[in-house]
CSV table of C-alpha atoms in Angstrom, one decimal:
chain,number,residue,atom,x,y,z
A,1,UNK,CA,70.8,85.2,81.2
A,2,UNK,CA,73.9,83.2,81.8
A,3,UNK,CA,75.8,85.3,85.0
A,4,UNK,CA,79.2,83.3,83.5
A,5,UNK,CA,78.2,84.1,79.8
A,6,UNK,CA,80.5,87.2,78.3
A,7,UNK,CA,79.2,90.1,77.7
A,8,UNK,CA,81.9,92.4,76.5
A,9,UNK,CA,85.1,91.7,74.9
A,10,UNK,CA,87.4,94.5,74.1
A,11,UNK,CA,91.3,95.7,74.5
A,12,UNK,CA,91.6,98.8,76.9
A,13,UNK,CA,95.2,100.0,76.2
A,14,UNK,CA,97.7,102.9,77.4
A,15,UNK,CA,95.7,103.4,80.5
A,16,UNK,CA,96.9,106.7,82.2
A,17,UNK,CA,96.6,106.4,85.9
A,18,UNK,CA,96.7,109.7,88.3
A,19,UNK,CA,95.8,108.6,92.2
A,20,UNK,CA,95.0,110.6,95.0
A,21,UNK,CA,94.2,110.1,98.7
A,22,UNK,CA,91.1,110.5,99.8
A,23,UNK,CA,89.0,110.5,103.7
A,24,UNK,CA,87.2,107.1,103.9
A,25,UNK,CA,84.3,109.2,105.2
A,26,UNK,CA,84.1,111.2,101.7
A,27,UNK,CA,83.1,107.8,100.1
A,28,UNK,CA,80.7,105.6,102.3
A,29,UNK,CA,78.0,107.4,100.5
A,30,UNK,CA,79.4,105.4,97.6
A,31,UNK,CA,79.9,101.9,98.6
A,32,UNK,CA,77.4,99.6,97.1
A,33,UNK,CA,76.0,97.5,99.8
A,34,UNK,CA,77.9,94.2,100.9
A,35,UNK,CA,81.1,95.5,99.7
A,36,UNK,CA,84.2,97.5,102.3
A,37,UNK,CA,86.6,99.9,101.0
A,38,UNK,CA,89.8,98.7,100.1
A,39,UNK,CA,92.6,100.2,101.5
A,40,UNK,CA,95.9,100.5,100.4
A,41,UNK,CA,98.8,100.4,103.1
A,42,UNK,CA,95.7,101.8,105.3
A,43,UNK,CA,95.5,104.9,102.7
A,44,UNK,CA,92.3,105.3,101.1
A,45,UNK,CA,92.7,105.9,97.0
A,46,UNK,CA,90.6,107.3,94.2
A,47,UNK,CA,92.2,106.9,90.6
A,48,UNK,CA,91.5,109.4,87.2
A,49,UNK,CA,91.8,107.0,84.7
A,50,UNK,CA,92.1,107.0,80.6
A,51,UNK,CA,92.2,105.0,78.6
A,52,UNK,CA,91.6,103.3,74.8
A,53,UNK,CA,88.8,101.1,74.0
A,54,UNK,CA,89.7,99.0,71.0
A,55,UNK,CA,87.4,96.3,69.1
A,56,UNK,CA,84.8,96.4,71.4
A,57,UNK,CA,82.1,93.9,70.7
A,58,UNK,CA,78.9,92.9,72.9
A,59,UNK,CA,78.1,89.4,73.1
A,60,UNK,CA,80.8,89.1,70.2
A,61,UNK,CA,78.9,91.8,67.9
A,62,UNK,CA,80.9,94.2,67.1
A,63,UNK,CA,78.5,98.0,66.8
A,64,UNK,CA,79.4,100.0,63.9
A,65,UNK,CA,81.4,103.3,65.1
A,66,UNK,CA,81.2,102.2,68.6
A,67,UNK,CA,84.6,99.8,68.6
A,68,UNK,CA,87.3,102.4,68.9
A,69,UNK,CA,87.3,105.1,72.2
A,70,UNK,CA,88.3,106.6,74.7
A,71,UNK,CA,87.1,106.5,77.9
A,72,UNK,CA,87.7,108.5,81.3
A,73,UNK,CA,86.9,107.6,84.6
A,74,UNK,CA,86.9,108.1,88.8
A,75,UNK,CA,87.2,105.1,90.7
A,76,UNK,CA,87.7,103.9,93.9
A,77,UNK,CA,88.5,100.5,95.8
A,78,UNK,CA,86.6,98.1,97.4
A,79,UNK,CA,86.9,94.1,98.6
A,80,UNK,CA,84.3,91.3,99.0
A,81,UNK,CA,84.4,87.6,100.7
A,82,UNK,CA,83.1,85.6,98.9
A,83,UNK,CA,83.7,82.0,100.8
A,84,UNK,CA,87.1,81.7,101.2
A,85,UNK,CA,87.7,84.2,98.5
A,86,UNK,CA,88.4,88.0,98.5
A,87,UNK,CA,87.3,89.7,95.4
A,88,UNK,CA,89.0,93.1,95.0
A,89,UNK,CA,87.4,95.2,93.1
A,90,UNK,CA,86.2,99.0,91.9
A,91,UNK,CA,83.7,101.5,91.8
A,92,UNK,CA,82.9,104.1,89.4
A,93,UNK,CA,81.9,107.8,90.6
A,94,UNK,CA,82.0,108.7,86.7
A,95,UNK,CA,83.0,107.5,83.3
A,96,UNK,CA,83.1,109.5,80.3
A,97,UNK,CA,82.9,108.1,77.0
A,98,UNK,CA,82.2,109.9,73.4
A,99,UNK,CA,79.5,108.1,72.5
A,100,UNK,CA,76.1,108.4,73.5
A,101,UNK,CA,75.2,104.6,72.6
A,102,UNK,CA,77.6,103.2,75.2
A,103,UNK,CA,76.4,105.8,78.2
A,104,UNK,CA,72.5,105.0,77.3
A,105,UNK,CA,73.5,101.0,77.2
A,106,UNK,CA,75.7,101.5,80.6
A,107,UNK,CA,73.1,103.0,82.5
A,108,UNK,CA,70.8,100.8,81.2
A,109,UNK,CA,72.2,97.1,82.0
A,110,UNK,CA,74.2,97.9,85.0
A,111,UNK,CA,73.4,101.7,86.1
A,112,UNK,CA,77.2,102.5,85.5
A,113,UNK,CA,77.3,106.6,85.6
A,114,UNK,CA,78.7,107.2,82.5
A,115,UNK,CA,78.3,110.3,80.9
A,116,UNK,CA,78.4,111.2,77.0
A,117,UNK,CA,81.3,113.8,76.5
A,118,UNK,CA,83.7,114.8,73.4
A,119,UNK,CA,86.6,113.2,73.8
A,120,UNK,CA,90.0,113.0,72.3
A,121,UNK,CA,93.1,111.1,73.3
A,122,UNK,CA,97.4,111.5,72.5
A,123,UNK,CA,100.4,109.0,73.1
A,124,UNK,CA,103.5,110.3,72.1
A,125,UNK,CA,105.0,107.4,74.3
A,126,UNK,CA,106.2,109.0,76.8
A,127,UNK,CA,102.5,111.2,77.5
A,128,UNK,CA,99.8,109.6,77.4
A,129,UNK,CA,96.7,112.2,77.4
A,130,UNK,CA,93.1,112.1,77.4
A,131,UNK,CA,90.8,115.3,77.3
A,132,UNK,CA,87.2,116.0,76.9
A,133,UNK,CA,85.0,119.2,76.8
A,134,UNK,CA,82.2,119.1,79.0
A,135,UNK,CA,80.3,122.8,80.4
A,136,UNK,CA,81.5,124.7,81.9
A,137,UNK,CA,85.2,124.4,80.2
A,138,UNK,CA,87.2,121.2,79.3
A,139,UNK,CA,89.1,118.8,81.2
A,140,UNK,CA,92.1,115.8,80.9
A,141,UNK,CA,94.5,113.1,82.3
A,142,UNK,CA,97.7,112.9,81.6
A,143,UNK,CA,101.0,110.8,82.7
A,144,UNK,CA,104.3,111.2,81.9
A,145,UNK,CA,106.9,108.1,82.1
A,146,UNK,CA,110.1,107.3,82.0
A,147,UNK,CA,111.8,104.1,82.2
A,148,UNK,CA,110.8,101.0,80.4
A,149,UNK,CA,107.9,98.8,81.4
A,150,UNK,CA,107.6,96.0,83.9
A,151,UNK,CA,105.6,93.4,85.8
A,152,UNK,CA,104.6,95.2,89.5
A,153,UNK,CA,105.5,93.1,92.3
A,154,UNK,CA,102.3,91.4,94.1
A,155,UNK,CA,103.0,94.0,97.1
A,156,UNK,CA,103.9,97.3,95.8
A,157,UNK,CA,100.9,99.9,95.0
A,158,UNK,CA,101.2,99.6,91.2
A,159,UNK,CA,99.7,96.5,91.3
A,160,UNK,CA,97.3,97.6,94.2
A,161,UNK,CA,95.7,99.9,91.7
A,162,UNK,CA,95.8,97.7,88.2
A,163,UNK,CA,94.9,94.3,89.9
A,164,UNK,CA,91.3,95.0,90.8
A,165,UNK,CA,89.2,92.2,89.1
A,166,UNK,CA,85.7,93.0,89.8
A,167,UNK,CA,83.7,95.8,89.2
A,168,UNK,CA,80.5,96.7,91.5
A,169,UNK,CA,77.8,98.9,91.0
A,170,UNK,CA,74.7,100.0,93.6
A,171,UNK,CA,71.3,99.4,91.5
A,172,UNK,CA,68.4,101.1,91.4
A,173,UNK,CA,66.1,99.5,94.0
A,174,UNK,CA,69.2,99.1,96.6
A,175,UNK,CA,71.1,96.1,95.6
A,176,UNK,CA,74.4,95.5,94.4
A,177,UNK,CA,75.6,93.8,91.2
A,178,UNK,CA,78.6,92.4,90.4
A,179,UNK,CA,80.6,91.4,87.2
A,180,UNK,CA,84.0,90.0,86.6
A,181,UNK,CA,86.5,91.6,84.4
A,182,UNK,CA,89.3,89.3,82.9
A,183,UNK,CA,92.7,89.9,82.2
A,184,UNK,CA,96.4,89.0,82.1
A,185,UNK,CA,98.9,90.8,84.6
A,186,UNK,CA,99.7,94.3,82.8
A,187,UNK,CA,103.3,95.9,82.3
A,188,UNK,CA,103.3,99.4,83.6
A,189,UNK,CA,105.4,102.5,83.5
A,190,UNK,CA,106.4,104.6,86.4
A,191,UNK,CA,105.0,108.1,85.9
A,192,UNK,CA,106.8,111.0,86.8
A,193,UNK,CA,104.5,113.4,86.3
A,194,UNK,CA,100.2,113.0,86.6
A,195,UNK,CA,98.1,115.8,85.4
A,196,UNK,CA,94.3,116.2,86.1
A,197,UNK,CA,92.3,119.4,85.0
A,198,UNK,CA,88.2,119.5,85.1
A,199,UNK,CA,85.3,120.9,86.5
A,200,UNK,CA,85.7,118.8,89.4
A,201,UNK,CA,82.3,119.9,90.7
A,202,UNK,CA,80.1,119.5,87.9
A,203,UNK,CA,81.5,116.0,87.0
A,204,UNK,CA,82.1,114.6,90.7
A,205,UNK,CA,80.6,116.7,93.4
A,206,UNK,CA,82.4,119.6,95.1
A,207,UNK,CA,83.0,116.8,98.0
A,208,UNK,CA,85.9,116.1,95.6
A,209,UNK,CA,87.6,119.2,94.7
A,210,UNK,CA,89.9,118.7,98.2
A,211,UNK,CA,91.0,115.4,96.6
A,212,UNK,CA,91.4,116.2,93.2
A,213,UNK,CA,93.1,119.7,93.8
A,214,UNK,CA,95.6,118.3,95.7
A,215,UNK,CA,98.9,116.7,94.7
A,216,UNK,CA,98.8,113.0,93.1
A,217,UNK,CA,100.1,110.7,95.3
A,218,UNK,CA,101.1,108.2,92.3
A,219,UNK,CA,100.9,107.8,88.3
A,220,UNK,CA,101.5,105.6,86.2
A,221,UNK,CA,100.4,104.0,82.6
A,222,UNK,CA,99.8,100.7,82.3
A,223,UNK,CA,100.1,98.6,79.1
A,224,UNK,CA,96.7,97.0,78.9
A,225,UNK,CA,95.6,93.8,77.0
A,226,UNK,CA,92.2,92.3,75.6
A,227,UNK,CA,89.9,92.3,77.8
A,228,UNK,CA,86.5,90.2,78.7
A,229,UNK,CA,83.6,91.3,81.4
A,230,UNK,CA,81.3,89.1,82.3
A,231,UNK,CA,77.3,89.8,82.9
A,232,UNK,CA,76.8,90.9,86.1
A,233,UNK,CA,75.1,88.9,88.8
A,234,UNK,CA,72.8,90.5,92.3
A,235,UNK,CA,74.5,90.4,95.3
A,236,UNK,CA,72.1,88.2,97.8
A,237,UNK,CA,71.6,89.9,101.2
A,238,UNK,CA,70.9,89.0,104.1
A,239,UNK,CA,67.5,90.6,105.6
């Protein structure tokens, strides 16, 4: 396998954004190995995020029923040197997608926790909303804007939380991969309003339900773009 080869091309777009402030304690249990938590302005963030999958393809194939979703997630932040490099980047606690294809294929390849839901998603332009059912009752996202997009300066906290270029994901025996994820700059909205309803412990943990009860500290939706990831590639450790 060819770590720079592509292995996923799609376009995520209208990505509603809710972000919360969690204890670094609550997610060391998390951190892949030979990554730190990223802070932002020394605050500790997770982000509920939806958004639309659109022409996906693997390795430039695109899978019949499988190119148009939505998908859910809770992330947090994390950073790696790399040389003289610092690669900022997340990590998933969940992802929901509506097809059971794309969980079993997730799992599989890069032991992402995705988890097969019913999902549906709205965009009346000023809301964006996605929801899902998943026992015991259902659950969404939702951001309401105002204001017309823009480019986020390098230093504000918008473009803390959309300018996070890797993804990295603990694997089975211990290790750590990590893949790339390409993209232009995004436009985003300021959000006025960020909703997030769910069984918080069934889908998360009940280590969450502080975080996620609590009031959003940001939202916002971001315009999105095609994207490309790139397979992922083992962390090397030292003994």
């Amino acid at each position: 396998m060819n770590p720079s080869a592509v292995f996923l091309t799609a376009e995520w777009r209208r990505l509603a954004i809710v972000n919360y402030e969690a204890s670094p304690d609550l997610l060391q249990r998390f951190l892949p190995r030979g990554v730190e938590l990223d802070l932002w302005q020394g605050r500790c963030l997770v982000s509920v995020v939806g958004f639309q999958f659109r022409d996906t393809r693997l390795r430039g194939i695109p899978i019949p029923f499988h190119r148009n979703f939505p998908e859910v997630n809770l992330r947090f932040y994390v950073r790696r040197r790399a040389g003289d490099e610092v690669r900022r980047g997340v990590v998933f606690i969940r992802e929901l997608v509506p097809r059971r294809a794309i969980a079993l294929v997730a799992r599989a390849l890069y032991n992402e926790p995705y988890l097969a839901v019913p999902m549906t998603g709205s965009d009346d332009g000023a809301r964006v909303q996605y929801a899902w059912t998943h026992a015991p009752g259902p659950g969404r996202v939702a951001v309401t804007t105002e204001g017309l997009p823009s480019l986020p300066s390098p230093d504000s906290e918008e473009a803390f939380i959309v300018e996070h270029y890797w993804g990295y994901t603990r694997q089975r025996d211990g290790g750590t991969l990590e893949y790339q994820v390409e993209h232009p700059p995004w436009r985003v909205w300021r959000g006025v309003a960020g909703e997030f309803q769910g069984d918080i412990d069934a889908l998360y943990g009940s280590e969450f339900r502080p975080v996620l009860e609590a009031s959003p500290v940001s939202a916002l939706v971001a315009e999105g773009s095609p994207i490309r990831v790139r397979h992922g590639v083992p962390l090397r450790h030292s003994s």
